[in-house]
Amino acid sequence: MTIRCFAALGCLLSGLAALAGPTPRAAVVSASPDSALVHLQAAQVQAEAMQPLGGVRWRYRPGAPRGWASPATPDLTWLLASPGFLFGAGPPGWRGTGCFRLRFTLDSALLGTPLGLFIAQDGASEVYLDGHLLGRYGQLGASAATTKAVRPRYCLLPFMLAQPGPHLLAVRYAKFSAWPLPYGGLGLWVAPAERLVAERVRQARSDTLSLITITSALVLAVLHLCLFLYYRSQRANLYFSLSMAAAAGTFLMVFLRATFSAESARWWMQLGFQVGASVSIGLLLVFFYAISRTRLPRAWLGLLALTSVGQLAWWLAHPTDGNQVPPVVLGVFILAWLDMLRVLGLALWRHQPGVGLLIVGTLGAMLVPFTASSAFHFIHRLDSAEFLAAQLTIQLCGLMLPICMSVYLAREFAATRRSLEVQLQHVEQLSARNLAQETERRQLISAQNERLEATVHARTVEISRQNHTLAAQRDEILAQADRLRALDREKTRFFTNITHEFRTPLTLMLGPAAHIASSTREPATRQQAKLVQRNAQRLLHLINQLLDLSRLEAGQQVLHPAPGDVTSFVRGLAGSFESLAQQRGVGYTFEADPPALHAEFDADKLEKVVVNLLANAFKFTPPAGTVAVQLRGQTPLGSTRPGWVELTVRDTGSGIAPEQLPHVFNRFYQTDGSSTREQEGTGIGLALTKELVELHDGTIALASEVGQGTTAVVWLPLAASNAPAPAPAAGPAVPVAAPLVEAKRPPAPPSEAPLLLLLEDNADMRAYLRTILATDYQLLEAENGALGVALAVEQLPDLVLTDAMMPRLDGYGVCRTLKQDERTSHIPVVLLTAKADLPSKLQGLDTGADAYLTKPFQRAELLAQLRNLVHGRQQLQDAYRRGVASPPLPGPPSPEQAFLAKLRQAVERFLADETLNVEILARELGLSRTQLHRKLKALTDQAPGDFIRLIRLQRAHELLTSGTATVAEAAYQVGYSNPANFSTSFSRHFGYAPSSTPRHGRATKSV
């Protein structure tokens, strides 16, 4: 079977050599413009054999000259040459790439007829017809490293012309690698498109016939491996299994090499074929020796192994696309096949059963080269049905040995089965006494099997029903996905429209704010005006980005290049970030090579690319980090002017996780989409940057590692400028929020003013809220939720005003934490956020928020909400203070009522102890003295000592009213060591002496 592979592949290579044709040399330059004109006649094009194009009448020039594919480019000075040549013997000046042009006219009978070009090549090419791209195969480059060669086995280039011509067919071709030898050029043939399609289909069907042998060999390999695993003493099954596996791999390499187009993949497939062919022959020889019960000489096996290694080394030294084998190696392999027949003949002489079948199969396998050679005279007549018949004949001959081996195994299995049946009858006669028990056991097993089958059937029905349900759910999900895509389009259109509407009010905001900031003399007013101006500019920048994205999506953005110095322009943009780097303590460098780079570029769009990349780098780089900018020009081969510019922005920031890196260029995507992210952002900048880079026909790539930083690299093509010109002035960079200048502080609030904790991560918003609240409240400030919770637990403020979206812990988490903590559950919380939808409000209220305000808010509304909460807290203090002396209301208690009940129980446990003080009470409750004082003061407006005295006096009043104790006994029982002090405190609290308590109690009851 291996020789059959050699012969079939030899036929294919002979056909490719016929397609490539002879190797012409470059001719003398023609003086006549029509000397290289080719006329395509209908009889030739529609003939049975495809008509080759041009011969030596192709105009040729090495490299890639400007306008090589344009019909307007004069080519009379180009050499006349043929594009088909052997590797290393190309046209004059050939260095691996060149351009070929052929002018032709078309017979009138072919006008309007679909035609097709078939190209045979082992390199990379692109084909233009009358200046229009007809097709591209592979990837053209200037070197072997950048060129990806392919062999378009099943491809064709269809075209149809309405004018007789002349027409220009231009081909740019590149081949640097010596694989596969010997061909270095390409050939083109023309034929009717319908016939070319039929031939390609027939060729594909012919190639797929190899799957017959692959499948059968693989099935036999698995079968014999299973036979060996169940009966290890028969080692011949193992040898045959390995041989069939190697043969299946060899045939698979043949099939993949025929179907793959990439030359690198075909090289590996050819190498696999060389190895698999040698291994399969060796294993087949070992199998025949084992099946014939003959010992294999190790010297003979070593000679085969050495020959296989030598043949592989010879091929690696001369890697051709065929199966050329040195005569010595071929002779050794022929001897191996003859030795197989000798061993089988000896087994047949010894009357070994079934050996004749193996001899027939071996002879059938040896017939493969003869059946393949009979196809030499029509192997390339691709329109003949005999080609498929010949291929099928080759495959069937190759299957003779596996089929005969299968029959041999069946015969051997039948003989073994008959022997076992005789032994089984003897055993059954000896075990007649146990037959009844065995029958009963089988009946039990049968019943169990029936029950199991019924269970399996029921479960199968259930699974089928679940599958139908899942299918319906999948259809519903797909429909929802379509609706979401439509909704996304509507959302994008909505954003585009509304951003246009935003520009007018923003203009009216920016103008008055700028006028107020420049004309007012009051620092506080100027600060407020600058705050409005800075945030309006930021909003305008975001709107401009949304407009740019919508224009790019609609195809309305076009480049407006102008001559200038790219290096100076980018240096000016980078310089605008130096103050920000100094402010944040970030190391900042800029490098440029060359120092001046004159070209034509769109300054506005390049500015947006540079500024967005630098703004992102500084946003995610912490203090003491570094940001480096590098600009480098790349000059193409054969040119003195840079054709590309490479811009690299590298930072040592937080980095991006690998699973998030592919999505960072998506619109509105945030690497941290939670409400507790550290950095602000909309997810527009990088999406806009990518769109602008692609508008320049450039590319952008990101490389990042979490905790190490991010590197962004942009490659942009540059159009050469005729004369150096000054670079256009760089526009202002994205406005960077500067720290607010401290204005004149408002007057300090009174000492009895409520203490308010302000949680806001935006410094401008904190400063604005400070100006609103500083006159009426004592303020504590925190820039994130975690720090705010710690301050609330430590200071126990009267009010908490928090933003909903903050780093580390959002406003909802702050509210939930404070309301669940016994120490802070009484503090009113106001949520201030930009989320105005009902679910967000419900979420805030469900976490225990006492009020919910949305941005933008009215100053009067905020102050009114805070005043109402303070007034409501005072009313609750009165209610809680009155509730200490009255029984609790029915229903579940609030957290404050539960705390007061717990505090009262703690006091009553130590009621008779005159040493009970605030420290003991705080220790019992698990609070500090300060926390207990602030908590109780906020709930009842009482100090802990007053609360202890109130509980003692109430208990004494109960004892005296019931008459169960005298005044002195009541004083001792409630912790007073001096009855006189008790009488004084009692009279001051109730308004009458302790001794008259029973009378007042009876009067109260009668009333």
PDB file of C-alpha atoms in Angstrom, residues 814-1002:
ATOM      1  CA  VAL A 814     -22.805  51.888  52.960  1.00  0.00           C
ATOM      2  CA  CYS A 815     -26.518  52.183  53.749  1.00  0.00           C
ATOM      3  CA  ARG A 816     -26.893  48.435  54.236  1.00  0.00           C
ATOM      4  CA  THR A 817     -23.816  48.247  56.515  1.00  0.00           C
ATOM      5  CA  LEU A 818     -24.867  51.198  58.681  1.00  0.00           C
ATOM      6  CA  LYS A 819     -28.462  49.995  59.055  1.00  0.00           C
ATOM      7  CA  GLN A 820     -27.378  46.464  60.024  1.00  0.00           C
ATOM      8  CA  ASP A 821     -24.870  47.681  62.646  1.00  0.00           C
ATOM      9  CA  GLU A 822     -26.414  48.230  66.063  1.00  0.00           C
ATOM     10  CA  ARG A 823     -24.040  51.131  66.676  1.00  0.00           C
ATOM     11  CA  THR A 824     -25.143  53.090  63.596  1.00  0.00           C
ATOM     12  CA  SER A 825     -28.638  51.808  62.759  1.00  0.00           C
ATOM     13  CA  HIS A 826     -30.259  55.024  64.041  1.00  0.00           C
ATOM     14  CA  ILE A 827     -28.346  57.380  61.707  1.00  0.00           C
ATOM     15  CA  PRO A 828     -30.498  58.763  58.830  1.00  0.00           C
ATOM     16  CA  VAL A 829     -28.937  58.100  55.406  1.00  0.00           C
ATOM     17  CA  VAL A 830     -29.586  60.175  52.268  1.00  0.00           C
ATOM     18  CA  LEU A 831     -28.606  58.614  48.916  1.00  0.00           C
ATOM     19  CA  LEU A 832     -27.474  61.091  46.257  1.00  0.00           C
ATOM     20  CA  THR A 833     -27.074  59.590  42.776  1.00  0.00           C
ATOM     21  CA  ALA A 834     -27.559  60.091  39.052  1.00  0.00           C
ATOM     22  CA  LYS A 835     -29.762  56.961  38.767  1.00  0.00           C
ATOM     23  CA  ALA A 836     -33.296  58.288  38.540  1.00  0.00           C
ATOM     24  CA  ASP A 837     -35.091  55.076  37.479  1.00  0.00           C
ATOM     25  CA  LEU A 838     -37.637  53.418  39.764  1.00  0.00           C
ATOM     26  CA  PRO A 839     -35.675  50.130  40.309  1.00  0.00           C
ATOM     27  CA  SER A 840     -32.651  52.120  41.532  1.00  0.00           C
ATOM     28  CA  LYS A 841     -34.842  54.112  43.919  1.00  0.00           C
ATOM     29  CA  LEU A 842     -36.449  50.929  45.240  1.00  0.00           C
ATOM     30  CA  GLN A 843     -33.031  49.363  45.695  1.00  0.00           C
ATOM     31  CA  GLY A 844     -31.891  52.347  47.761  1.00  0.00           C
ATOM     32  CA  LEU A 845     -35.033  52.395  49.882  1.00  0.00           C
ATOM     33  CA  ASP A 846     -34.898  48.621  50.418  1.00  0.00           C
ATOM     34  CA  THR A 847     -31.398  48.948  51.901  1.00  0.00           C
ATOM     35  CA  GLY A 848     -32.811  51.333  54.541  1.00  0.00           C
ATOM     36  CA  ALA A 849     -32.156  54.763  53.020  1.00  0.00           C
ATOM     37  CA  ASP A 850     -34.254  57.498  54.642  1.00  0.00           C
ATOM     38  CA  ALA A 851     -34.245  59.713  51.510  1.00  0.00           C
ATOM     39  CA  TYR A 852     -33.256  59.417  47.820  1.00  0.00           C
ATOM     40  CA  LEU A 853     -32.198  62.428  45.745  1.00  0.00           C
ATOM     41  CA  THR A 854     -31.218  62.289  42.072  1.00  0.00           C
ATOM     42  CA  LYS A 855     -28.630  64.419  40.292  1.00  0.00           C
ATOM     43  CA  PRO A 856     -28.930  67.187  39.296  1.00  0.00           C
ATOM     44  CA  PHE A 857     -30.600  68.263  42.532  1.00  0.00           C
ATOM     45  CA  GLN A 858     -31.946  71.552  43.801  1.00  0.00           C
ATOM     46  CA  ARG A 859     -30.100  73.114  46.694  1.00  0.00           C
ATOM     47  CA  ALA A 860     -33.320  73.973  48.489  1.00  0.00           C
ATOM     48  CA  GLU A 861     -34.608  70.404  48.100  1.00  0.00           C
ATOM     49  CA  LEU A 862     -31.425  68.945  49.602  1.00  0.00           C
ATOM     50  CA  LEU A 863     -31.488  71.325  52.587  1.00  0.00           C
ATOM     51  CA  ALA A 864     -35.193  70.675  53.143  1.00  0.00           C
ATOM     52  CA  GLN A 865     -34.680  66.911  53.116  1.00  0.00           C
ATOM     53  CA  LEU A 866     -31.860  67.220  55.648  1.00  0.00           C
ATOM     54  CA  ARG A 867     -33.914  69.555  57.917  1.00  0.00           C
ATOM     55  CA  ASN A 868     -36.848  67.149  57.819  1.00  0.00           C
ATOM     56  CA  LEU A 869     -34.608  64.236  58.781  1.00  0.00           C
ATOM     57  CA  VAL A 870     -33.118  66.232  61.689  1.00  0.00           C
ATOM     58  CA  HIS A 871     -36.615  67.259  62.861  1.00  0.00           C
ATOM     59  CA  GLY A 872     -37.869  63.701  62.470  1.00  0.00           C
ATOM     60  CA  ARG A 873     -34.926  62.443  64.517  1.00  0.00           C
ATOM     61  CA  GLN A 874     -35.794  64.910  67.299  1.00  0.00           C
ATOM     62  CA  GLN A 875     -39.372  63.624  67.312  1.00  0.00           C
ATOM     63  CA  LEU A 876     -38.094  60.060  67.499  1.00  0.00           C
ATOM     64  CA  GLN A 877     -35.920  61.066  70.461  1.00  0.00           C
ATOM     65  CA  ASP A 878     -39.030  62.275  72.321  1.00  0.00           C
ATOM     66  CA  ALA A 879     -40.887  59.092  71.386  1.00  0.00           C
ATOM     67  CA  TYR A 880     -38.040  56.835  72.486  1.00  0.00           C
ATOM     68  CA  ARG A 881     -37.615  58.844  75.703  1.00  0.00           C
ATOM     69  CA  ARG A 882     -41.315  58.445  76.478  1.00  0.00           C
ATOM     70  CA  GLY A 883     -41.137  54.762  75.468  1.00  0.00           C
ATOM     71  CA  VAL A 884     -38.609  54.033  78.211  1.00  0.00           C
ATOM     72  CA  ALA A 885     -41.332  54.606  80.820  1.00  0.00           C
ATOM     73  CA  SER A 886     -44.134  52.801  78.954  1.00  0.00           C
ATOM     74  CA  PRO A 887     -44.548  49.158  77.828  1.00  0.00           C
ATOM     75  CA  PRO A 888     -43.480  48.361  74.231  1.00  0.00           C
ATOM     76  CA  LEU A 889     -46.085  48.504  71.472  1.00  0.00           C
ATOM     77  CA  PRO A 890     -47.277  45.233  69.874  1.00  0.00           C
ATOM     78  CA  GLY A 891     -45.489  44.075  66.715  1.00  0.00           C
ATOM     79  CA  PRO A 892     -41.840  43.513  65.808  1.00  0.00           C
ATOM     80  CA  PRO A 893     -39.567  46.170  67.352  1.00  0.00           C
ATOM     81  CA  SER A 894     -37.384  48.451  65.254  1.00  0.00           C
ATOM     82  CA  PRO A 895     -33.562  48.196  65.616  1.00  0.00           C
ATOM     83  CA  GLU A 896     -33.624  51.330  67.848  1.00  0.00           C
ATOM     84  CA  GLN A 897     -36.368  49.908  70.067  1.00  0.00           C
ATOM     85  CA  ALA A 898     -34.470  46.618  70.312  1.00  0.00           C
ATOM     86  CA  PHE A 899     -31.327  48.517  71.347  1.00  0.00           C
ATOM     87  CA  LEU A 900     -33.220  50.478  74.054  1.00  0.00           C
ATOM     88  CA  ALA A 901     -34.808  47.265  75.361  1.00  0.00           C
ATOM     89  CA  LYS A 902     -31.374  45.630  75.497  1.00  0.00           C
ATOM     90  CA  LEU A 903     -29.979  48.678  77.306  1.00  0.00           C
ATOM     91  CA  ARG A 904     -32.858  48.648  79.812  1.00  0.00           C
ATOM     92  CA  GLN A 905     -32.326  44.929  80.536  1.00  0.00           C
ATOM     93  CA  ALA A 906     -28.624  45.577  81.155  1.00  0.00           C
ATOM     94  CA  VAL A 907     -29.442  48.355  83.642  1.00  0.00           C
ATOM     95  CA  GLU A 908     -32.048  46.211  85.429  1.00  0.00           C
ATOM     96  CA  ARG A 909     -29.533  43.367  85.892  1.00  0.00           C
ATOM     97  CA  PHE A 910     -27.289  45.717  87.928  1.00  0.00           C
ATOM     98  CA  LEU A 911     -30.123  47.810  89.394  1.00  0.00           C
ATOM     99  CA  ALA A 912     -29.229  47.101  93.069  1.00  0.00           C
ATOM    100  CA  ASP A 913     -25.527  47.767  92.430  1.00  0.00           C
ATOM    101  CA  GLU A 914     -24.725  51.298  93.475  1.00  0.00           C
ATOM    102  CA  THR A 915     -21.407  51.132  91.530  1.00  0.00           C
ATOM    103  CA  LEU A 916     -23.211  50.784  88.184  1.00  0.00           C
ATOM    104  CA  ASN A 917     -21.786  53.446  85.834  1.00  0.00           C
ATOM    105  CA  VAL A 918     -21.318  54.159  82.129  1.00  0.00           C
ATOM    106  CA  GLU A 919     -18.156  52.012  81.793  1.00  0.00           C
ATOM    107  CA  ILE A 920     -19.881  48.880  83.154  1.00  0.00           C
ATOM    108  CA  LEU A 921     -22.914  49.448  80.964  1.00  0.00           C
ATOM    109  CA  ALA A 922     -20.803  49.993  77.795  1.00  0.00           C
ATOM    110  CA  ARG A 923     -18.835  46.810  78.500  1.00  0.00           C
ATOM    111  CA  GLU A 924     -22.038  44.812  78.856  1.00  0.00           C
ATOM    112  CA  LEU A 925     -23.294  46.107  75.490  1.00  0.00           C
ATOM    113  CA  GLY A 926     -19.995  45.614  73.631  1.00  0.00           C
ATOM    114  CA  LEU A 927     -19.574  49.352  72.911  1.00  0.00           C
ATOM    115  CA  SER A 928     -17.067  51.993  73.845  1.00  0.00           C
ATOM    116  CA  ARG A 929     -18.029  54.726  76.326  1.00  0.00           C
ATOM    117  CA  THR A 930     -18.048  57.309  73.516  1.00  0.00           C
ATOM    118  CA  GLN A 931     -20.149  55.149  71.195  1.00  0.00           C
ATOM    119  CA  LEU A 932     -22.701  54.418  73.917  1.00  0.00           C
ATOM    120  CA  HIS A 933     -22.938  58.107  74.803  1.00  0.00           C
ATOM    121  CA  ARG A 934     -23.422  59.207  71.177  1.00  0.00           C
ATOM    122  CA  LYS A 935     -25.845  56.380  70.384  1.00  0.00           C
ATOM    123  CA  LEU A 936     -28.064  57.050  73.405  1.00  0.00           C
ATOM    124  CA  LYS A 937     -27.833  60.807  72.934  1.00  0.00           C
ATOM    125  CA  ALA A 938     -28.967  60.421  69.314  1.00  0.00           C
ATOM    126  CA  LEU A 939     -31.898  58.167  70.282  1.00  0.00           C
ATOM    127  CA  THR A 940     -33.270  59.827  73.495  1.00  0.00           C
ATOM    128  CA  ASP A 941     -31.240  63.046  73.841  1.00  0.00           C
ATOM    129  CA  GLN A 942     -30.113  61.676  77.222  1.00  0.00           C
ATOM    130  CA  ALA A 943     -26.703  60.848  78.616  1.00  0.00           C
ATOM    131  CA  PRO A 944     -26.129  57.250  79.837  1.00  0.00           C
ATOM    132  CA  GLY A 945     -26.049  58.463  83.496  1.00  0.00           C
ATOM    133  CA  ASP A 946     -29.463  60.151  83.146  1.00  0.00           C
ATOM    134  CA  PHE A 947     -30.821  56.964  81.557  1.00  0.00           C
ATOM    135  CA  ILE A 948     -29.586  54.815  84.491  1.00  0.00           C
ATOM    136  CA  ARG A 949     -31.136  57.248  86.989  1.00  0.00           C
ATOM    137  CA  LEU A 950     -34.453  57.240  85.077  1.00  0.00           C
ATOM    138  CA  ILE A 951     -34.694  53.421  85.143  1.00  0.00           C
ATOM    139  CA  ARG A 952     -33.883  53.355  88.881  1.00  0.00           C
ATOM    140  CA  LEU A 953     -36.516  55.962  89.744  1.00  0.00           C
ATOM    141  CA  GLN A 954     -39.181  54.245  87.608  1.00  0.00           C
ATOM    142  CA  ARG A 955     -38.482  50.920  89.377  1.00  0.00           C
ATOM    143  CA  ALA A 956     -38.665  52.602  92.782  1.00  0.00           C
ATOM    144  CA  HIS A 957     -41.966  54.231  91.816  1.00  0.00           C
ATOM    145  CA  GLU A 958     -43.381  50.803  90.936  1.00  0.00           C
ATOM    146  CA  LEU A 959     -42.259  49.353  94.286  1.00  0.00           C
ATOM    147  CA  LEU A 960     -43.729  52.243  96.275  1.00  0.00           C
ATOM    148  CA  THR A 961     -47.008  52.272  94.325  1.00  0.00           C
ATOM    149  CA  SER A 962     -47.584  48.537  94.947  1.00  0.00           C
ATOM    150  CA  GLY A 963     -46.748  48.933  98.677  1.00  0.00           C
ATOM    151  CA  THR A 964     -44.271  46.071  98.614  1.00  0.00           C
ATOM    152  CA  ALA A 965     -41.409  48.169 100.046  1.00  0.00           C
ATOM    153  CA  THR A 966     -40.797  51.124 102.271  1.00  0.00           C
ATOM    154  CA  VAL A 967     -38.958  54.234 101.076  1.00  0.00           C
ATOM    155  CA  ALA A 968     -35.629  53.010 102.486  1.00  0.00           C
ATOM    156  CA  GLU A 969     -36.106  49.488 101.084  1.00  0.00           C
ATOM    157  CA  ALA A 970     -36.972  50.862  97.672  1.00  0.00           C
ATOM    158  CA  ALA A 971     -33.889  53.110  97.760  1.00  0.00           C
ATOM    159  CA  TYR A 972     -31.580  50.169  98.530  1.00  0.00           C
ATOM    160  CA  GLN A 973     -33.216  47.915  95.925  1.00  0.00           C
ATOM    161  CA  VAL A 974     -32.642  50.426  93.119  1.00  0.00           C
ATOM    162  CA  GLY A 975     -28.991  51.112  94.009  1.00  0.00           C
ATOM    163  CA  TYR A 976     -29.132  54.167  96.335  1.00  0.00           C
ATOM    164  CA  SER A 977     -26.960  53.776  99.437  1.00  0.00           C
ATOM    165  CA  ASN A 978     -28.348  56.998 100.998  1.00  0.00           C
ATOM    166  CA  PRO A 979     -32.183  57.219 101.354  1.00  0.00           C
ATOM    167  CA  ALA A 980     -31.949  61.001 101.680  1.00  0.00           C
ATOM    168  CA  ASN A 981     -30.304  61.317  98.256  1.00  0.00           C
ATOM    169  CA  PHE A 982     -32.955  58.967  96.894  1.00  0.00           C
ATOM    170  CA  SER A 983     -35.790  61.125  98.287  1.00  0.00           C
ATOM    171  CA  THR A 984     -34.275  64.260  96.773  1.00  0.00           C
ATOM    172  CA  SER A 985     -33.879  62.685  93.312  1.00  0.00           C
ATOM    173  CA  PHE A 986     -37.358  61.123  93.475  1.00  0.00           C
ATOM    174  CA  SER A 987     -39.051  64.389  94.468  1.00  0.00           C
ATOM    175  CA  ARG A 988     -37.189  66.341  91.768  1.00  0.00           C
ATOM    176  CA  HIS A 989     -38.226  63.838  89.071  1.00  0.00           C
ATOM    177  CA  PHE A 990     -41.889  63.080  90.024  1.00  0.00           C
ATOM    178  CA  GLY A 991     -42.792  66.334  91.816  1.00  0.00           C
ATOM    179  CA  TYR A 992     -43.816  64.707  95.122  1.00  0.00           C
ATOM    180  CA  ALA A 993     -42.104  62.890  98.021  1.00  0.00           C
ATOM    181  CA  PRO A 994     -41.594  59.110  97.955  1.00  0.00           C
ATOM    182  CA  SER A 995     -43.803  58.688 101.058  1.00  0.00           C
ATOM    183  CA  SER A 996     -46.857  60.106  99.239  1.00  0.00           C
ATOM    184  CA  THR A 997     -46.470  57.809  96.262  1.00  0.00           C
ATOM    185  CA  PRO A 998     -49.210  55.290  97.304  1.00  0.00           C
ATOM    186  CA  ARG A 999     -51.752  58.140  97.595  1.00  0.00           C
ATOM    187  CA  HIS A1000     -50.874  59.544  94.207  1.00  0.00           C
ATOM    188  CA  GLY A1001     -51.038  56.016  92.757  1.00  0.00           C
ATOM    189  CA  ARG A1002     -54.599  55.502  94.090  1.00  0.00           C
TER     190      ARG A1002
END
